[in-house]
Backbone as numpy.savetxt, mean C-alpha at the origin, in Angstrom:
# Nx Ny Nz CAx CAy CAz Cx Cy Cz
21.26 -9.24 -5.15 20.01 -8.48 -5.16 19.81 -7.79 -3.81
19.38 -6.55 -3.85 18.97 -5.84 -2.64 17.57 -5.28 -2.84
16.92 -4.94 -1.74 15.57 -4.40 -1.79 15.61 -2.89 -1.99
14.49 -2.35 -2.48 14.34 -0.90 -2.64 13.32 -0.41 -1.62
13.70 0.63 -0.90 12.86 1.11 0.19 12.18 2.43 -0.18
10.92 2.54 0.22 10.16 3.76 0.01 9.54 4.23 1.31
8.91 5.41 1.27 8.24 5.95 2.44 6.89 6.50 2.00
5.86 6.28 2.84 4.51 6.70 2.49 4.25 8.17 2.77
3.63 8.86 1.82 3.32 10.28 2.02 2.26 10.49 3.08
1.49 9.45 3.42 0.52 9.62 4.52 1.22 9.81 5.86
2.52 9.56 5.91 3.32 9.86 7.09 3.97 11.24 7.03
3.63 12.02 5.98 4.13 13.39 5.82 2.95 14.34 5.60
1.86 14.13 6.34 0.65 14.91 6.11 0.82 16.39 6.42
1.81 16.74 7.22 2.06 18.14 7.53 2.96 18.85 6.55
3.44 18.14 5.54 4.35 18.70 4.54 3.63 18.92 3.20
4.01 19.95 2.49 3.65 20.03 1.07 4.24 18.83 0.36
3.57 18.38 -0.70 4.02 17.17 -1.37 5.45 17.31 -1.88
5.77 18.43 -2.52 7.13 18.56 -3.06 8.16 18.58 -1.94
7.83 19.18 -0.80 8.75 19.16 0.34 8.92 17.74 0.86
7.82 17.00 0.94 7.90 15.62 1.41 8.76 14.78 0.47
8.57 14.94 -0.84 9.38 14.19 -1.79 10.86 14.54 -1.64
11.14 15.81 -1.41 12.52 16.24 -1.25 13.18 15.63 -0.02
12.45 15.61 1.09 13.00 15.02 2.31 13.22 13.52 2.12
12.24 12.84 1.56 12.34 11.39 1.34 13.53 11.07 0.44
13.70 11.85 -0.61 14.84 11.63 -1.51 16.16 11.94 -0.83
16.22 13.05 -0.11 17.47 13.44 0.55 17.90 12.42 1.61
16.95 11.75 2.23 17.29 10.73 3.21 17.89 9.48 2.57
17.63 9.30 1.28 18.21 8.16 0.59 17.23 7.06 0.22
15.94 7.35 0.34 14.94 6.37 -0.09 14.95 6.22 -1.61
14.49 5.06 -2.07 14.42 4.77 -3.50 13.09 5.17 -4.12
12.07 5.34 -3.28 10.76 5.63 -3.84 9.81 6.15 -2.79
8.56 6.30 -3.22 7.53 6.88 -2.37 6.21 6.15 -2.64
5.47 5.93 -1.55 4.11 5.43 -1.67 3.18 6.64 -1.53
2.58 7.05 -2.62 1.83 8.31 -2.70 0.34 8.04 -2.49
-0.19 8.50 -1.36 -1.62 8.40 -1.10 -2.33 9.58 -1.75
-3.27 9.31 -2.64 -4.02 10.38 -3.31 -5.06 10.93 -2.34
-4.80 12.12 -1.85 -5.61 12.70 -0.79 -5.55 14.22 -0.92
-6.39 14.92 -0.17 -6.44 16.37 -0.33 -5.13 17.07 -0.01
-4.26 16.58 0.91 -2.99 17.30 1.07 -2.00 17.05 -0.07
-2.13 15.91 -0.73 -1.12 15.48 -1.70 -1.80 14.93 -2.96
-1.78 15.69 -4.03 -2.35 15.30 -5.32 -3.80 14.84 -5.18
-4.63 15.77 -4.75 -6.07 15.52 -4.58 -6.65 15.07 -5.93
-7.21 13.86 -6.01 -7.70 13.38 -7.30 -8.99 14.03 -7.74
-9.65 14.78 -6.87 -10.91 15.41 -7.22 -10.79 16.92 -7.44
-9.62 17.49 -7.23 -9.41 18.91 -7.48 -9.21 19.17 -8.97
-9.40 20.42 -9.41 -9.26 20.72 -10.84 -7.84 20.47 -11.35
-7.74 20.30 -12.67 -6.46 20.20 -13.38 -5.60 19.03 -12.90
-6.27 17.88 -12.69 -5.54 16.71 -12.18 -4.42 16.30 -13.13
-4.68 16.32 -14.43 -3.65 15.87 -15.38 -2.42 16.76 -15.31
-2.63 18.07 -15.24 -1.49 18.99 -15.17 -0.74 18.84 -13.86
-1.47 18.68 -12.76 -0.81 18.51 -11.47 -0.05 17.19 -11.41
-0.63 16.16 -12.02 0.05 14.87 -12.08 1.34 14.98 -12.87
1.31 15.73 -13.95 2.53 15.90 -14.75 3.61 16.63 -13.96
3.20 17.60 -13.14 4.18 18.28 -12.27 4.82 17.28 -11.31
4.00 16.41 -10.73 4.53 15.42 -9.80 5.46 14.44 -10.53
5.08 14.07 -11.74 5.93 13.17 -12.53 7.31 13.77 -12.73
7.36 15.06 -13.05 8.65 15.71 -13.24 9.45 15.79 -11.95
8.77 16.02 -10.82 9.48 16.10 -9.54 10.02 14.72 -9.14
9.23 13.69 -9.35 9.70 12.34 -9.04 10.94 12.01 -9.86
10.90 12.37 -11.14 12.05 12.10 -12.01 13.28 12.89 -11.55
13.07 14.14 -11.16 14.19 14.96 -10.70 14.81 14.40 -9.43
13.97 13.85 -8.55 14.47 13.28 -7.30 14.95 11.84 -7.47
14.65 11.23 -8.61 15.04 9.84 -8.82 14.23 8.86 -7.99
12.96 9.17 -7.76 12.10 8.35 -6.92 11.13 7.52 -7.75
11.06 6.22 -7.46 9.98 5.38 -7.98 8.72 5.66 -7.16
7.57 5.15 -7.64 6.33 5.47 -6.96 5.34 4.32 -7.07
4.59 4.10 -5.98 3.37 3.31 -6.00 2.25 4.23 -5.53
1.03 3.91 -5.93 -0.13 4.72 -5.56 -0.92 4.00 -4.48
-1.17 4.70 -3.38 -1.99 4.19 -2.30 -3.32 4.95 -2.27
-4.38 4.27 -1.82 -5.73 4.85 -1.91 -6.45 4.83 -0.56
-5.68 4.89 0.52 -6.28 4.84 1.85 -6.64 6.20 2.42
-6.95 7.16 1.57 -7.34 8.49 2.06 -8.55 8.37 2.99
-8.51 9.09 4.10 -9.55 8.90 5.11 -10.84 9.65 4.80
-10.74 10.91 4.42 -11.95 11.74 4.29 -12.03 12.46 2.95
-11.38 11.96 1.93 -11.35 12.66 0.65 -12.70 12.63 -0.05
-13.55 11.65 0.26 -14.87 11.56 -0.37 -16.01 11.94 0.56
-15.85 11.72 1.84 -16.90 12.01 2.81 -16.27 12.65 4.04
-16.57 13.93 4.33 -15.93 14.61 5.46 -16.40 14.12 6.82
-17.44 13.29 6.84 -18.00 12.82 8.10 -17.63 11.37 8.43
-17.42 10.56 7.41 -17.24 9.12 7.63 -15.91 8.67 7.05
-15.04 8.17 7.91 -13.71 7.73 7.51 -13.80 6.62 6.47
-13.04 6.81 5.39 -12.88 5.82 4.32 -14.14 5.57 3.48
-15.23 6.24 3.77 -16.47 5.94 3.03 -16.62 6.84 1.81
-17.35 6.37 0.80 -17.87 5.01 0.62 -16.78 4.05 0.16
-17.03 2.75 0.33 -16.07 1.73 -0.06 -16.69 0.82 -1.12
-15.95 -0.20 -1.49 -16.45 -1.15 -2.49 -17.57 -2.04 -1.95
-17.78 -2.05 -0.63 -18.84 -2.89 -0.06 -19.89 -2.08 0.69
-19.88 -0.76 0.52 -20.88 0.08 1.19 -22.28 -0.18 0.65
-23.28 0.18 1.44 -24.67 0.05 0.99 -24.95 1.00 -0.17
-24.43 2.21 -0.10 -24.64 3.21 -1.15 -23.32 3.90 -1.45
-23.22 4.45 -2.65 -22.06 5.26 -3.01 -20.88 4.49 -3.54
-21.05 3.19 -3.80 -19.90 2.39 -4.25 -19.32 2.92 -5.55
-20.17 3.53 -6.39 -19.69 4.06 -7.66 -18.69 5.20 -7.45
-18.79 5.91 -6.33 -17.83 6.98 -6.03 -16.46 6.39 -5.71
-16.45 5.26 -4.98 -15.17 4.59 -4.71 -14.56 4.08 -6.01
-15.38 3.53 -6.89 -14.86 3.05 -8.17 -14.29 4.19 -8.99
-14.97 5.34 -8.97 -14.46 6.52 -9.67 -13.11 6.94 -9.09
-12.99 6.95 -7.75 -11.72 7.29 -7.11 -10.62 6.33 -7.55
-10.91 5.04 -7.59 -9.91 4.06 -7.99 -9.56 4.18 -9.47
-10.55 4.50 -10.30 -10.25 4.76 -11.72 -9.31 5.95 -11.86
-9.56 6.99 -11.09 -8.66 8.16 -11.12 -7.25 7.77 -10.66
-7.19 6.93 -9.63 -5.89 6.47 -9.14 -5.14 5.70 -10.22
-5.85 4.89 -10.98 -5.22 4.12 -12.05 -4.71 5.05 -13.15
-5.49 6.06 -13.48 -5.03 7.00 -14.52 -3.80 7.77 -14.04
-3.79 8.19 -12.77 -2.61 8.85 -12.21 -1.42 7.90 -12.25
-1.64 6.66 -11.87 -0.55 5.68 -11.88 0.02 5.51 -13.27
-0.84 5.44 -14.27 -0.36 5.30 -15.65 0.47 6.51 -16.05
0.01 7.70 -15.70 0.74 8.92 -16.07 2.07 9.05 -15.33
2.14 8.51 -14.12 3.38 8.60 -13.34 4.32 7.43 -13.59
3.85 6.40 -14.30 4.66 5.19 -14.43 4.78 4.46 -13.12
3.72 4.48 -12.31 3.75 3.85 -10.98 3.83 2.34 -11.09
4.41 1.74 -10.08 4.61 0.29 -10.08 3.35 -0.48 -9.69
2.43 0.16 -8.98 1.20 -0.52 -8.56 0.22 0.51 -8.02
-1.06 0.13 -8.01 -2.11 0.85 -7.29 -2.65 -0.09 -6.23
-2.53 0.30 -4.98 -2.97 -0.55 -3.87 -4.33 -0.08 -3.37
-5.23 -1.04 -3.09 -6.55 -0.70 -2.55 -7.08 -1.86 -1.72
-8.21 -1.62 -1.03 -8.76 -2.62 -0.11 -10.28 -2.66 -0.26
-10.93 -3.54 0.53 -12.36 -3.79 0.36 -13.25 -2.75 1.02
-12.89 -2.34 2.22 -13.80 -1.56 3.05 -14.49 -2.48 4.07
-15.20 -1.86 5.01 -15.89 -2.60 6.07 -17.34 -2.86 5.68
-17.76 -4.10 5.81 -19.13 -4.46 5.46 -20.11 -3.80 6.43
-21.12 -3.08 5.92 -22.07 -2.41 6.82 -22.87 -3.41 7.65
-23.32 -2.95 8.80 -24.18 -3.78 9.65 -25.44 -4.17 8.88
-25.79 -5.44 8.95 -26.98 -5.92 8.27 -26.71 -6.54 6.91
-25.55 -6.28 6.34 -25.19 -6.89 5.06 -24.47 -8.21 5.33
-24.84 -9.25 4.59 -24.24 -10.56 4.79 -23.04 -10.78 3.90
-22.36 -11.91 4.12 -21.15 -12.22 3.37 -21.42 -12.37 1.88
-22.54 -13.01 1.52 -22.84 -13.17 0.09 -23.02 -11.82 -0.57
-23.69 -10.91 0.10 -23.87 -9.55 -0.41 -22.52 -8.85 -0.52
-21.68 -9.05 0.50 -20.36 -8.44 0.47 -19.53 -8.92 -0.70
-19.52 -10.23 -0.94 -18.74 -10.75 -2.07 -19.28 -10.27 -3.40
-20.61 -10.18 -3.51 -21.19 -9.69 -4.77 -20.76 -8.25 -5.02
-20.86 -7.41 -4.01 -20.46 -6.01 -4.16 -18.98 -5.90 -4.49
-18.18 -6.66 -3.78 -16.73 -6.55 -3.95 -16.29 -7.04 -5.32
-16.74 -8.20 -5.72 -16.29 -8.72 -7.02 -16.77 -7.84 -8.16
-18.01 -7.33 -8.05 -18.53 -6.43 -9.09 -17.68 -5.17 -9.18
-17.34 -4.59 -8.04 -16.54 -3.37 -8.04 -15.13 -3.61 -8.54
-14.50 -4.67 -8.07 -13.12 -4.95 -8.48 -13.06 -5.25 -9.98
-14.07 -5.92 -10.51 -14.09 -6.15 -11.96 -14.05 -4.83 -12.73
-14.79 -3.83 -12.26 -14.79 -2.53 -12.92 -13.43 -1.83 -12.78
-12.82 -1.96 -11.61 -11.51 -1.37 -11.39 -10.48 -2.03 -12.31
-10.53 -3.36 -12.40 -9.56 -4.08 -13.22 -9.73 -3.79 -14.70
-10.95 -3.54 -15.13 -11.16 -3.20 -16.54 -10.38 -1.94 -16.91
-10.39 -0.94 -16.02 -9.62 0.28 -16.25 -8.13 -0.01 -16.16
-7.73 -0.84 -15.20 -6.32 -1.19 -15.05 -5.79 -1.92 -16.29
-6.59 -2.80 -16.84 -6.17 -3.53 -18.03 -6.05 -2.60 -19.23
-6.97 -1.66 -19.34 -6.90 -0.70 -20.45 -5.62 0.10 -20.41
-5.16 0.41 -19.22 -3.98 1.27 -19.06 -2.73 0.50 -18.64
-2.85 -0.83 -18.58 -1.73 -1.71 -18.23 -1.09 -1.28 -16.91
-1.93 -1.15 -15.90 -1.48 -0.79 -14.55 -1.71 -1.97 -13.62
-0.72 -2.29 -12.82 -0.85 -3.38 -11.86 -1.64 -2.89 -10.64
-2.63 -3.69 -10.23 -3.34 -3.45 -8.99 -2.83 -4.42 -7.93
-2.90 -4.01 -6.68 -2.45 -4.85 -5.58 -3.46 -4.70 -4.44
-4.12 -5.80 -4.10 -5.22 -5.76 -3.12 -4.67 -6.03 -1.73
-5.04 -5.15 -0.79 -4.53 -5.23 0.57 -5.60 -5.74 1.54
-5.32 -6.81 2.29 -6.21 -7.17 3.39 -5.97 -6.22 4.56
-7.06 -5.74 5.13 -6.96 -4.72 6.18 -7.72 -5.21 7.41
-7.07 -5.26 8.58 -7.77 -5.71 9.79 -9.08 -4.94 10.00
-10.15 -5.69 10.27 -11.45 -5.10 10.51 -12.29 -4.89 9.27
-11.70 -5.08 8.08 -12.45 -4.91 6.85 -13.01 -6.25 6.36
-13.83 -6.20 5.32 -14.47 -7.42 4.81 -13.43 -8.44 4.39
-12.41 -8.03 3.64 -11.27 -8.90 3.35 -10.14 -8.47 4.28
-9.88 -9.30 5.27 -8.95 -8.89 6.32 -7.70 -9.75 6.41
-7.59 -10.79 5.59 -6.40 -11.65 5.60 -5.95 -11.93 4.17
-4.73 -12.39 4.04 -4.20 -12.74 2.72 -4.99 -13.89 2.10
-5.48 -14.82 2.91 -6.31 -15.89 2.35 -7.57 -15.31 1.72
-8.10 -14.24 2.29 -9.26 -13.58 1.69 -8.94 -12.98 0.33
-7.74 -12.43 0.19 -7.32 -11.88 -1.12 -7.19 -13.00 -2.14
-6.62 -14.12 -1.73 -6.49 -15.26 -2.64 -7.87 -15.78 -3.05
-8.82 -15.76 -2.12 -10.20 -16.15 -2.43 -10.80 -15.18 -3.45
-10.57 -13.88 -3.26 -11.05 -12.89 -4.21 -10.49 -13.15 -5.60
-9.19 -13.43 -5.69 -8.58 -13.70 -6.99 -9.21 -14.93 -7.64
-9.50 -15.95 -6.85 -10.14 -17.15 -7.41 -11.53 -16.82 -7.92
-12.29 -16.06 -7.17 -13.65 -15.69 -7.58 -13.65 -14.89 -8.88
-12.57 -14.16 -9.13 -12.46 -13.33 -10.33 -11.74 -14.04 -11.47
-11.35 -15.30 -11.27 -10.68 -16.04 -12.33 -9.19 -15.79 -12.41
-8.55 -15.48 -11.30 -7.11 -15.26 -11.22 -6.63 -14.19 -12.22
-7.17 -12.99 -12.14 -6.81 -11.96 -13.13 -5.34 -11.55 -13.03
-4.72 -11.38 -14.19 -3.29 -11.07 -14.25 -2.96 -9.74 -13.58
-3.85 -8.76 -13.71 -3.54 -7.42 -13.20 -3.86 -7.25 -11.72
-4.32 -8.31 -11.04 -4.62 -8.21 -9.62 -3.60 -9.02 -8.83
-2.73 -8.31 -8.11 -1.72 -8.94 -7.26 -2.07 -8.65 -5.81
-1.12 -8.85 -4.92 -1.37 -8.78 -3.48 -0.47 -7.71 -2.85
-1.07 -6.89 -1.99 -0.30 -6.02 -1.10 -0.15 -6.72 0.25
1.07 -6.84 0.72 1.32 -7.30 2.08 1.75 -6.11 2.93
0.99 -5.85 3.99 1.44 -4.94 5.04 2.06 -5.82 6.12
3.35 -5.67 6.32 4.09 -6.56 7.22 3.52 -6.53 8.63
3.18 -5.35 9.12 2.62 -5.25 10.46 1.30 -5.99 10.59
0.47 -5.92 9.54 -0.81 -6.62 9.58 -0.63 -8.12 9.78
0.46 -8.66 9.25 0.69 -10.10 9.42 0.84 -10.46 10.89
1.53 -9.61 11.65 1.66 -9.84 13.09 0.32 -9.62 13.78
-0.40 -8.61 13.36 -1.66 -8.25 14.00 -2.76 -9.26 13.75
-2.82 -9.80 12.50 -4.08 -10.41 12.08 -3.94 -11.67 11.25
-2.73 -12.17 11.04 -2.56 -13.37 10.22 -2.19 -14.57 11.11
-2.40 -15.79 10.61 -2.10 -16.98 11.42 -0.63 -17.35 11.49
0.21 -16.67 10.72 1.64 -16.97 10.69 2.41 -15.66 10.57
3.70 -15.65 10.93 4.48 -14.42 10.89 4.71 -13.92 9.46
5.13 -12.65 9.34 5.27 -12.06 8.00 6.15 -12.88 7.05
7.28 -13.39 7.54 8.18 -14.11 6.65 7.51 -15.34 6.05
6.63 -15.99 6.80 5.92 -17.16 6.27 4.83 -16.74 5.29
4.11 -15.69 5.61 3.02 -15.25 4.73 3.57 -14.70 3.41
4.73 -14.06 3.47 5.36 -13.59 2.23 5.69 -14.76 1.33
6.21 -15.82 1.90 6.51 -17.01 1.09 5.24 -17.66 0.58
4.14 -17.56 1.35 2.87 -18.15 0.92 2.34 -17.50 -0.35
2.44 -16.17 -0.45 1.90 -15.49 -1.63 2.90 -15.43 -2.77
4.20 -15.49 -2.44 5.26 -15.63 -3.44 5.14 -14.73 -4.64
4.99 -15.30 -5.84 4.99 -14.50 -7.06 3.79 -13.58 -7.22
2.76 -13.73 -6.38 1.60 -12.84 -6.45 1.85 -11.52 -5.74
2.99 -11.38 -5.09 3.29 -10.18 -4.32 3.54 -9.00 -5.25
2.68 -7.97 -5.15 2.79 -6.82 -6.02 3.14 -5.52 -5.34
3.04 -5.50 -4.00 3.31 -4.26 -3.26 3.55 -4.63 -1.80
4.47 -3.93 -1.15 4.77 -4.20 0.25 4.75 -2.90 1.03
3.98 -2.89 2.12 4.04 -1.84 3.13 4.72 -2.43 4.35
5.54 -1.65 5.03 6.30 -2.22 6.14 6.26 -1.29 7.35
6.08 -1.89 8.50 5.94 -1.20 9.78 6.03 -2.27 10.85
6.02 -1.87 12.10 6.00 -2.83 13.19 4.59 -2.85 13.79
4.27 -3.94 14.48 2.93 -4.09 15.06 2.97 -5.18 16.12
1.93 -5.20 16.95 1.79 -6.24 17.97 0.59 -7.12 17.66
0.59 -8.36 18.11 -0.54 -9.26 17.84 -1.86 -8.68 18.34
-2.86 -8.69 17.47 -4.20 -8.28 17.84 -4.44 -6.80 17.99
-3.42 -5.98 17.73 -3.56 -4.53 17.90 -3.20 -3.85 16.57
-4.18 -3.22 15.94 -3.95 -2.57 14.65 -3.42 -1.15 14.88
-2.15 -1.07 15.22 -1.48 0.21 15.44 -0.11 0.15 14.76
0.11 1.04 13.80 1.37 1.07 13.07 2.46 1.68 13.94
3.51 0.91 14.17 4.58 1.31 15.10 5.91 1.43 14.36
6.81 2.22 14.94 8.17 2.25 14.42 8.85 0.90 14.65
9.85 0.61 13.82 10.57 -0.64 13.94 11.21 -0.76 15.32
11.07 -1.94 15.92 11.59 -2.18 17.25 10.56 -2.02 18.35
9.40 -1.44 18.03 8.36 -1.23 19.04 7.30 -2.32 19.03
7.42 -3.27 18.12 6.46 -4.36 18.03 7.16 -5.70 17.90
6.46 -6.66 17.28 6.94 -8.04 17.24 7.45 -8.49 15.88
7.59 -7.59 14.91 8.09 -7.97 13.60 9.57 -8.32 13.68
9.94 -9.47 13.12 11.35 -9.85 12.97 11.80 -9.27 11.63
12.40 -8.08 11.67 12.69 -7.35 10.45 13.70 -8.07 9.56
14.83 -8.57 10.07 15.75 -9.29 9.18 15.10 -10.52 8.54
14.30 -11.27 9.30 13.64 -12.45 8.73 12.64 -12.06 7.65
11.94 -10.95 7.87 10.97 -10.48 6.88 11.67 -10.07 5.59
12.74 -9.31 5.69 13.47 -8.88 4.49 14.12 -10.07 3.81
14.58 -11.03 4.57 15.17 -12.23 3.99 14.12 -12.98 3.16
12.88 -13.02 3.65 11.81 -13.68 2.89 11.52 -12.93 1.59
11.51 -11.60 1.64 11.29 -10.82 0.42 12.39 -11.09 -0.59
13.61 -11.17 -0.13 14.72 -11.49 -1.02 14.57 -12.91 -1.58
14.12 -13.83 -0.75 14.01 -15.23 -1.17 12.96 -15.43 -2.26
11.86 -14.65 -2.22 10.82 -14.81 -3.25 11.11 -13.96 -4.48
12.22 -13.21 -4.44 12.61 -12.42 -5.60 11.79 -11.17 -5.80
11.22 -10.64 -4.72 10.41 -9.42 -4.83 11.27 -8.24 -5.26
10.81 -7.52 -6.28 11.58 -6.41 -6.83 10.90 -5.06 -6.70
9.71 -5.01 -6.13 8.99 -3.75 -5.98 9.47 -2.96 -4.79
8.82 -1.82 -4.56 9.15 -0.99 -3.41 8.68 -1.66 -2.12
9.45 -1.45 -1.07 9.09 -1.84 0.29 8.92 -0.52 1.04
7.68 -0.09 1.23 7.41 1.28 1.67 6.96 1.34 3.12
7.64 2.19 3.89 7.30 2.38 5.30 5.91 3.00 5.40
5.07 2.41 6.27 3.68 2.83 6.42 3.46 3.27 7.87
3.63 4.57 8.13 3.46 5.12 9.47 2.56 6.35 9.39
1.26 6.14 9.19 0.35 7.27 8.91 0.09 8.18 10.09
0.46 7.77 11.29 0.19 8.62 12.47 1.46 9.27 13.01
2.49 9.34 12.18 3.77 9.87 12.65 4.17 11.16 11.91
3.20 11.84 11.33 3.52 13.05 10.56 4.11 14.15 11.42
3.82 14.16 12.72 4.31 15.22 13.60 5.83 15.21 13.69
6.46 14.07 13.36 7.92 13.97 13.43 8.45 13.27 12.18
7.84 13.56 11.04 8.09 12.79 9.83 9.56 12.67 9.44
10.33 13.76 9.34 11.72 13.59 8.89 12.54 12.70 9.82
12.40 12.87 11.13 13.17 12.06 12.07 12.72 10.60 12.03
11.42 10.38 11.95 10.92 9.01 11.90 11.36 8.32 10.60
11.29 9.04 9.50 11.73 8.47 8.23 13.21 8.12 8.25
14.02 8.99 8.87 15.46 8.71 8.96 15.72 7.47 9.80
15.06 7.36 10.96 15.23 6.18 11.81 14.77 4.92 11.09
13.69 5.03 10.36 13.14 3.87 9.66 14.10 3.34 8.61
14.70 4.24 7.85 15.64 3.80 6.81 16.88 3.18 7.43
17.36 3.75 8.52 18.50 3.14 9.22 18.17 1.72 9.66
16.96 1.53 10.21 16.55 0.20 10.67 16.44 -0.78 9.51
15.90 -0.32 8.39 15.76 -1.19 7.23 17.12 -1.58 6.65
18.01 -0.62 6.57 19.35 -0.93 6.03 20.10 -1.89 6.94
19.99 -1.70 8.25 20.64 -2.61 9.19 20.05 -4.01 9.09
18.72 -4.09 8.99 18.06 -5.40 8.89 18.40 -6.08 7.57
18.50 -5.30 6.49 18.85 -5.90 5.21 20.28 -6.45 5.24
21.18 -5.73 5.86 22.56 -6.22 5.98 22.59 -7.55 6.73
21.78 -7.64 7.80 21.70 -8.89 8.56 21.09 -10.00 7.72
20.05 -9.67 6.94 19.42 -10.67 6.08 20.39 -11.19 5.02
21.14 -10.29 4.41 22.10 -10.69 3.38 23.22 -11.51 3.99
23.66 -11.15 5.18 24.72 -11.90 5.85 24.25 -13.33 6.16
22.99 -13.44 6.57 22.45 -14.77 6.88 22.36 -15.65 5.64
22.13 -15.02 4.47 22.05 -15.78 3.22 23.37 -16.43 2.85
24.48 -15.78 3.18 25.78 -16.29 2.75 26.49 -17.07 3.87
25.90 -17.10 5.08 26.51 -17.84 6.17 26.39 -19.34 5.91
27.51 -20.09 5.94 27.42 -21.52 5.69 26.67 -22.26 6.79
């Protein structure tokens, strides 16, 4: 078994979507993590179904698998980053509408997962209020996912209401362990914000793992870095993914590197292939 590597379109913000897909495919990636945003398949622009079908045909022509990411910064509010969210004081229904659109796009594209997160709890709102808002919103999102048989994957995000993998597991328990709700692991976040390294946290979530974002990071600093610039043990991380039998995309998440996207994507794939070779060699070493 080997892993399949993808690259996030949020790291190609300066490219047209079809150009970005072409570069990602030509470099040798297996798939793409597609963030629904105004530069790339805007979910609120007219003719979404027709535009989605165009993307479906391009993905098929390039031989790329796809996951849907929903971390668009200003697609709903030009003034406030990521707002509204599932835990905002107002406007939560707009976030739910965005996620419903993402699920419909995912179904039409045959995407492997839709990844999303909680958002940051507003000042003055308590934890009980946050959990009520979050569970109510996620229930509505999952109802659409179940109707369309789309896998959702919840991501803990540093600084947000649910910021660790234990928080995602708590969310799943509060919702009754729903089948369509899995876990997104961002490998860099594990270094930044988890109590154990990525390889251990991957084993902790095991079969619940539904989506993987990969990047480098340093403890306590939420900055997505190229491989080798932080503290991630890349071979150990990939070895853990192989050990738990993860079969989804492992997608590079470098949203602030669009200025040099093709070169960064090429370096990233080289690093991943080298690390995977080391991980596989370690598996067979007596």
